[in-house]
mmCIF file of C-alpha atoms in Angstrom:
data_model
loop_
_atom_site.group_PDB
_atom_site.id
_atom_site.type_symbol
_atom_site.label_atom_id
_atom_site.label_comp_id
_atom_site.label_asym_id
_atom_site.label_seq_id
_atom_site.Cartn_x
_atom_site.Cartn_y
_atom_site.Cartn_z
ATOM 1 C CA UNK D 1 0.277 -0.405 -0.014
ATOM 2 C CA UNK D 2 1.640 3.125 -1.168
ATOM 3 C CA UNK D 3 1.775 6.162 1.409
ATOM 4 C CA UNK D 4 1.679 8.727 -0.600
ATOM 5 C CA UNK D 5 -1.625 7.612 -2.289
ATOM 6 C CA UNK D 6 -3.200 7.137 1.711
ATOM 7 C CA UNK D 7 -6.057 9.470 2.351
ATOM 8 C CA UNK D 8 -5.319 12.125 4.516
ATOM 9 C CA UNK D 9 -7.531 10.632 7.974
ATOM 10 C CA UNK D 10 -4.799 8.178 7.600
ATOM 11 C CA UNK D 11 -1.631 9.618 6.932
ATOM 12 C CA UNK D 12 -2.441 12.171 9.927
ATOM 13 C CA UNK D 13 -3.607 8.810 12.378
ATOM 14 C CA UNK D 14 -0.144 6.661 10.920
ATOM 15 C CA UNK D 15 1.779 9.985 11.633
ATOM 16 C CA UNK D 16 0.456 10.545 15.103
ATOM 17 C CA UNK D 17 1.028 6.873 16.291
ATOM 18 C CA UNK D 18 4.827 7.171 14.781
ATOM 19 C CA UNK D 19 6.105 10.413 16.006
ATOM 20 C CA UNK D 20 4.114 9.206 19.874
ATOM 21 C CA UNK D 21 5.890 5.999 19.490
ATOM 22 C CA UNK D 22 9.649 7.964 18.267
ATOM 23 C CA UNK D 23 9.754 10.444 21.398
ATOM 24 C CA UNK D 24 8.676 7.641 24.212
ATOM 25 C CA UNK D 25 11.908 5.531 23.231
ATOM 26 C CA UNK D 26 13.665 8.360 22.534
ATOM 27 C CA UNK D 27 12.398 9.918 26.140
ATOM 28 C CA UNK D 28 13.132 6.858 27.492
ATOM 29 C CA UNK D 29 16.303 6.258 26.491
ATOM 30 C CA UNK D 30 17.765 9.310 27.839
ATOM 31 C CA UNK D 31 16.375 9.360 31.025
ATOM 32 C CA UNK D 32 17.021 5.174 31.264
ATOM 33 C CA UNK D 33 19.502 4.124 28.187
ATOM 34 C CA UNK D 34 16.656 1.583 27.907
ATOM 35 C CA UNK D 35 13.261 0.683 26.522
ATOM 36 C CA UNK D 36 11.546 -2.135 26.160
ATOM 37 C CA UNK D 37 9.052 -2.666 23.304
ATOM 38 C CA UNK D 38 5.409 -0.976 24.141
ATOM 39 C CA UNK D 39 2.809 0.054 22.405
ATOM 40 C CA UNK D 40 0.906 3.933 21.318
ATOM 41 C CA UNK D 41 -2.799 3.241 20.412
ATOM 42 C CA UNK D 42 -4.793 5.934 18.938
ATOM 43 C CA UNK D 43 -8.295 5.519 20.063
ATOM 44 C CA UNK D 44 -10.755 7.399 18.195
ATOM 45 C CA UNK D 45 -12.425 10.096 20.437
ATOM 46 C CA UNK D 46 -17.123 10.813 20.092
ATOM 47 C CA UNK D 47 -16.708 14.229 18.706
ATOM 48 C CA UNK D 48 -12.861 14.760 18.219
ATOM 49 C CA UNK D 49 -11.318 14.825 15.680
ATOM 50 C CA UNK D 50 -8.084 13.681 17.968
ATOM 51 C CA UNK D 51 -8.495 11.240 19.097
ATOM 52 C CA UNK D 52 -7.229 9.626 22.387
ATOM 53 C CA UNK D 53 -3.127 8.494 22.391
ATOM 54 C CA UNK D 54 -2.883 5.259 24.755
ATOM 55 C CA UNK D 55 0.421 3.866 25.803
ATOM 56 C CA UNK D 56 -0.047 0.360 25.753
ATOM 57 C CA UNK D 57 2.656 -2.347 27.658
ATOM 58 C CA UNK D 58 3.413 -5.515 28.500
ATOM 59 C CA UNK D 59 5.185 -7.238 31.475
ATOM 60 C CA UNK D 60 8.721 -8.758 31.016
ATOM 61 C CA UNK D 61 8.505 -12.618 31.000
ATOM 62 C CA UNK D 62 11.049 -14.024 34.157
ATOM 63 C CA UNK D 63 12.231 -17.665 33.262
ATOM 64 C CA UNK D 64 12.123 -19.837 36.949
ATOM 65 C CA UNK D 65 14.713 -22.036 35.905
ATOM 66 C CA UNK D 66 17.024 -18.766 35.232
ATOM 67 C CA UNK D 67 16.200 -15.391 36.875
ATOM 68 C CA UNK D 68 19.084 -13.980 35.315
ATOM 69 C CA UNK D 69 18.447 -14.370 31.356
ATOM 70 C CA UNK D 70 17.940 -11.302 29.876
ATOM 71 C CA UNK D 71 14.737 -10.069 28.954
ATOM 72 C CA UNK D 72 12.503 -12.112 25.957
ATOM 73 C CA UNK D 73 11.762 -8.413 23.992
ATOM 74 C CA UNK D 74 10.705 -10.634 21.030
ATOM 75 C CA UNK D 75 8.342 -12.527 23.616
ATOM 76 C CA UNK D 76 7.132 -9.214 24.872
ATOM 77 C CA UNK D 77 6.405 -7.890 20.798
ATOM 78 C CA UNK D 78 4.930 -11.213 20.409
ATOM 79 C CA UNK D 79 2.503 -10.223 23.645
ATOM 80 C CA UNK D 80 1.851 -6.904 22.987
ATOM 81 C CA UNK D 81 0.106 -7.412 19.488
ATOM 82 C CA UNK D 82 -1.743 -10.686 21.228
ATOM 83 C CA UNK D 83 -3.475 -7.649 24.461
ATOM 84 C CA UNK D 84 -3.956 -5.502 20.677
ATOM 85 C CA UNK D 85 -6.524 -7.948 18.662
ATOM 86 C CA UNK D 86 -7.839 -8.586 21.823
ATOM 87 C CA UNK D 87 -8.739 -4.495 22.591
ATOM 88 C CA UNK D 88 -8.222 -3.888 18.448
ATOM 89 C CA UNK D 89 -11.416 -2.597 17.936
ATOM 90 C CA UNK D 90 -11.242 0.588 20.704
ATOM 91 C CA UNK D 91 -7.892 1.869 18.312
ATOM 92 C CA UNK D 92 -8.139 3.464 15.051
ATOM 93 C CA UNK D 93 -3.999 3.233 14.963
ATOM 94 C CA UNK D 94 -0.761 1.650 16.632
ATOM 95 C CA UNK D 95 2.323 1.768 16.578
ATOM 96 C CA UNK D 96 4.181 -0.799 18.077
ATOM 97 C CA UNK D 97 8.314 0.019 18.983
ATOM 98 C CA UNK D 98 11.170 -1.900 19.766
ATOM 99 C CA UNK D 99 14.674 -1.487 19.875
ATOM 100 C CA UNK D 100 16.943 -3.747 17.468
ATOM 101 C CA UNK D 101 20.343 -4.411 16.300
ATOM 102 C CA UNK D 102 21.092 -3.021 12.826
ATOM 103 C CA UNK D 103 22.913 -6.132 11.579
ATOM 104 C CA UNK D 104 24.643 -4.628 9.003
ATOM 105 C CA UNK D 105 26.562 -1.771 10.539
ATOM 106 C CA UNK D 106 26.596 -3.635 14.337
ATOM 107 C CA UNK D 107 23.823 -0.327 15.343
ATOM 108 C CA UNK D 108 20.988 0.576 17.828
ATOM 109 C CA UNK D 109 17.654 1.346 16.529
ATOM 110 C CA UNK D 110 14.369 2.550 17.697
ATOM 111 C CA UNK D 111 12.198 0.478 15.296
ATOM 112 C CA UNK D 112 8.086 1.299 14.949
ATOM 113 C CA UNK D 113 5.356 0.007 12.914
ATOM 114 C CA UNK D 114 2.535 1.848 12.090
ATOM 115 C CA UNK D 115 -0.806 0.486 11.540
ATOM 116 C CA UNK D 116 -4.275 1.256 10.837
ATOM 117 C CA UNK D 117 -7.446 -0.110 10.868
ATOM 118 C CA UNK D 118 -8.024 -0.314 7.059
ATOM 119 C CA UNK D 119 -4.872 -2.459 6.798
ATOM 120 C CA UNK D 120 -2.224 0.577 6.148
ATOM 121 C CA UNK D 121 1.388 0.052 6.971
ATOM 122 C CA UNK D 122 4.690 1.827 7.944
ATOM 123 C CA UNK D 123 7.967 0.837 10.046
ATOM 124 C CA UNK D 124 10.416 3.603 10.674
ATOM 125 C CA UNK D 125 13.861 2.765 12.029
ATOM 126 C CA UNK D 126 15.697 5.116 13.814
ATOM 127 C CA UNK D 127 19.618 4.192 14.660
ATOM 128 C CA UNK D 128 20.777 6.379 17.257
ATOM 129 C CA UNK D 129 24.060 5.799 19.351
ATOM 130 C CA UNK D 130 24.692 5.474 23.165
ATOM 131 C CA UNK D 131 26.828 9.122 24.774
ATOM 132 C CA UNK D 132 30.352 7.584 25.507
ATOM 133 C CA UNK D 133 30.307 9.505 28.621
ATOM 134 C CA UNK D 134 27.081 9.316 31.358
ATOM 135 C CA UNK D 135 25.645 12.274 31.554
ATOM 136 C CA UNK D 136 26.504 12.589 27.672
ATOM 137 C CA UNK D 137 24.816 13.725 24.885
ATOM 138 C CA UNK D 138 22.679 11.114 22.557
ATOM 139 C CA UNK D 139 22.952 10.967 18.977
ATOM 140 C CA UNK D 140 19.920 9.892 16.568
ATOM 141 C CA UNK D 141 19.647 9.325 13.393
ATOM 142 C CA UNK D 142 16.780 10.972 10.416
ATOM 143 C CA UNK D 143 15.077 7.598 10.426
ATOM 144 C CA UNK D 144 14.155 6.463 7.534
ATOM 145 C CA UNK D 145 11.260 4.575 6.379
ATOM 146 C CA UNK D 146 10.748 1.097 4.901
ATOM 147 C CA UNK D 147 7.904 -1.529 4.393
ATOM 148 C CA UNK D 148 5.950 -3.344 6.670
ATOM 149 C CA UNK D 149 3.905 -5.825 7.029
ATOM 150 C CA UNK D 150 -0.062 -5.401 9.045
ATOM 151 C CA UNK D 151 0.136 -7.540 11.383
ATOM 152 C CA UNK D 152 -2.723 -6.472 13.639
ATOM 153 C CA UNK D 153 -5.005 -4.442 11.110
ATOM 154 C CA UNK D 154 -5.601 -7.958 9.279
ATOM 155 C CA UNK D 155 -6.009 -10.210 12.247
ATOM 156 C CA UNK D 156 -9.114 -8.312 13.234
#
Protein backbone atom coordinates (compact mmCIF):
# COMPACT_ATOMS: atom_id res chain seq x y z
CA UNK A 1 0.00 0.00 0.00
CA UNK A 2 1.51 3.31 -1.12
CA UNK A 3 1.62 5.84 1.75
CA UNK A 4 1.10 8.81 -0.58
CA UNK A 5 -2.14 7.36 -1.96
CA UNK A 6 -3.72 7.03 1.49
CA UNK A 7 -6.55 9.23 2.73
CA UNK A 8 -5.32 12.26 4.74
CA UNK A 9 -7.08 10.98 7.89
CA UNK A 10 -5.24 7.66 7.62
CA UNK A 11 -1.90 9.44 7.09
CA UNK A 12 -2.55 11.73 10.05
CA UNK A 13 -3.40 8.80 12.33
CA UNK A 14 -0.28 6.86 11.25
CA UNK A 15 1.92 9.94 11.69
CA UNK A 16 0.45 10.58 15.14
CA UNK A 17 1.15 7.08 16.50
CA UNK A 18 4.56 6.91 14.77
CA UNK A 19 5.79 10.25 16.08
CA UNK A 20 4.45 9.57 19.58
CA UNK A 21 6.11 6.14 19.71
CA UNK A 22 9.43 7.58 18.49
CA UNK A 23 9.23 10.37 21.06
CA UNK A 24 8.46 8.00 23.95
CA UNK A 25 11.28 5.63 22.91
CA UNK A 26 13.80 8.48 22.65
CA UNK A 27 12.71 9.88 26.01
CA UNK A 28 13.10 6.46 27.66
CA UNK A 29 16.54 6.01 26.13
CA UNK A 30 17.70 9.43 27.31
CA UNK A 31 16.29 8.94 30.83
CA UNK A 32 16.84 5.21 31.41
CA UNK A 33 19.39 4.17 28.77
CA UNK A 34 17.01 1.46 27.55
CA UNK A 35 13.38 0.82 26.69
CA UNK A 36 11.24 -2.28 26.52
CA UNK A 37 8.75 -2.89 23.70
CA UNK A 38 5.53 -0.89 24.00
CA UNK A 39 2.63 0.18 21.83
CA UNK A 40 0.72 3.38 21.24
CA UNK A 41 -2.96 3.15 20.33
CA UNK A 42 -5.06 5.95 18.86
CA UNK A 43 -8.56 5.68 20.24
CA UNK A 44 -11.27 7.71 18.47
CA UNK A 45 -13.13 10.13 20.74
CA UNK A 46 -16.82 10.87 20.29
CA UNK A 47 -17.30 14.40 18.97
CA UNK A 48 -13.58 14.98 18.32
CA UNK A 49 -11.33 14.61 15.29
CA UNK A 50 -8.23 14.27 17.46
CA UNK A 51 -8.59 10.92 19.18
CA UNK A 52 -6.81 9.94 22.37
CA UNK A 53 -3.39 8.30 22.51
CA UNK A 54 -2.96 5.34 24.86
CA UNK A 55 0.28 3.73 25.97
CA UNK A 56 0.07 -0.08 26.04
CA UNK A 57 2.73 -2.12 27.79
CA UNK A 58 3.13 -5.70 28.91
CA UNK A 59 5.32 -6.96 31.74
CA UNK A 60 8.46 -8.88 30.86
CA UNK A 61 8.18 -12.59 31.44
CA UNK A 62 10.70 -14.05 33.83
CA UNK A 63 12.38 -17.38 33.24
CA UNK A 64 11.93 -19.28 36.52
CA UNK A 65 14.79 -21.59 35.57
CA UNK A 66 17.16 -18.67 34.96
CA UNK A 67 16.14 -15.49 36.81
CA UNK A 68 19.32 -13.76 35.57
CA UNK A 69 18.43 -14.36 31.91
CA UNK A 70 17.98 -11.41 29.58
CA UNK A 71 14.45 -10.17 29.06
CA UNK A 72 12.86 -11.77 26.00
CA UNK A 73 11.82 -8.66 24.06
CA UNK A 74 10.56 -10.75 21.13
CA UNK A 75 8.11 -12.49 23.48
CA UNK A 76 7.07 -9.08 24.83
CA UNK A 77 6.41 -7.80 21.29
CA UNK A 78 4.32 -10.92 20.57
CA UNK A 79 2.39 -10.31 23.82
CA UNK A 80 1.76 -6.71 22.73
CA UNK A 81 0.32 -7.89 19.41
CA UNK A 82 -1.92 -10.32 21.32
CA UNK A 83 -3.17 -7.54 23.63
CA UNK A 84 -3.75 -5.26 20.64
CA UNK A 85 -5.67 -7.99 18.84
CA UNK A 86 -7.89 -8.41 21.92
CA UNK A 87 -8.48 -4.67 22.27
CA UNK A 88 -8.11 -3.85 18.59
CA UNK A 89 -11.64 -2.71 17.91
CA UNK A 90 -11.02 0.24 20.23
CA UNK A 91 -8.19 1.69 18.13
CA UNK A 92 -8.04 3.55 14.85
CA UNK A 93 -4.26 3.10 14.55
CA UNK A 94 -1.48 1.52 16.57
CA UNK A 95 2.32 1.62 16.67
CA UNK A 96 4.64 -0.93 18.24
CA UNK A 97 8.12 0.26 19.23
CA UNK A 98 11.12 -1.91 20.01
CA UNK A 99 14.85 -1.53 20.44
CA UNK A 100 16.71 -3.43 17.72
CA UNK A 101 20.25 -4.10 16.58
CA UNK A 102 20.87 -3.40 12.89
CA UNK A 103 22.93 -6.36 11.71
CA UNK A 104 24.46 -4.70 8.65
CA UNK A 105 26.35 -2.09 10.70
CA UNK A 106 26.03 -3.42 14.27
CA UNK A 107 24.14 -0.29 15.37
CA UNK A 108 21.28 0.12 17.84
CA UNK A 109 18.02 1.56 16.52
CA UNK A 110 14.47 2.36 17.45
CA UNK A 111 12.08 0.35 15.27
CA UNK A 112 8.43 1.41 15.07
CA UNK A 113 5.74 -0.33 13.04
CA UNK A 114 2.51 1.62 12.66
CA UNK A 115 -0.76 0.24 11.32
CA UNK A 116 -4.14 1.72 10.56
CA UNK A 117 -7.37 -0.25 10.83
CA UNK A 118 -7.79 -0.01 7.02
CA UNK A 119 -4.70 -2.26 6.69
CA UNK A 120 -2.07 0.36 5.89
CA UNK A 121 1.28 -0.31 7.57
CA UNK A 122 4.53 1.64 7.73
CA UNK A 123 7.78 1.10 9.62
CA UNK A 124 10.38 3.60 10.76
CA UNK A 125 13.95 2.81 11.80
CA UNK A 126 15.95 5.44 13.70
CA UNK A 127 19.55 4.47 14.50
CA UNK A 128 21.08 5.98 17.62
CA UNK A 129 24.35 6.16 19.54
CA UNK A 130 24.60 6.12 23.31
CA UNK A 131 26.73 8.82 24.89
CA UNK A 132 30.34 7.85 25.56
CA UNK A 133 30.04 9.09 29.14
CA UNK A 134 27.07 9.11 31.55
CA UNK A 135 25.08 12.31 31.17
CA UNK A 136 26.44 12.85 27.67
CA UNK A 137 24.50 13.66 24.54
CA UNK A 138 22.53 10.93 22.74
CA UNK A 139 22.82 10.97 18.95
CA UNK A 140 19.70 10.12 16.94
CA UNK A 141 20.07 9.76 13.18
CA UNK A 142 17.29 10.72 10.81
CA UNK A 143 14.53 8.11 10.78
CA UNK A 144 14.16 6.07 7.60
CA UNK A 145 10.88 4.58 6.37
CA UNK A 146 10.67 0.99 5.28
CA UNK A 147 7.95 -1.37 4.13
CA UNK A 148 5.93 -3.17 6.76
CA UNK A 149 3.29 -5.85 6.84
CA UNK A 150 0.08 -5.34 8.78
CA UNK A 151 -0.11 -7.79 11.67
CA UNK A 152 -2.76 -6.15 13.85
CA UNK A 153 -5.12 -4.75 11.20
CA UNK A 154 -5.25 -8.02 9.25
CA UNK A 155 -6.12 -10.01 12.39
CA UNK A 156 -9.27 -8.01 13.02
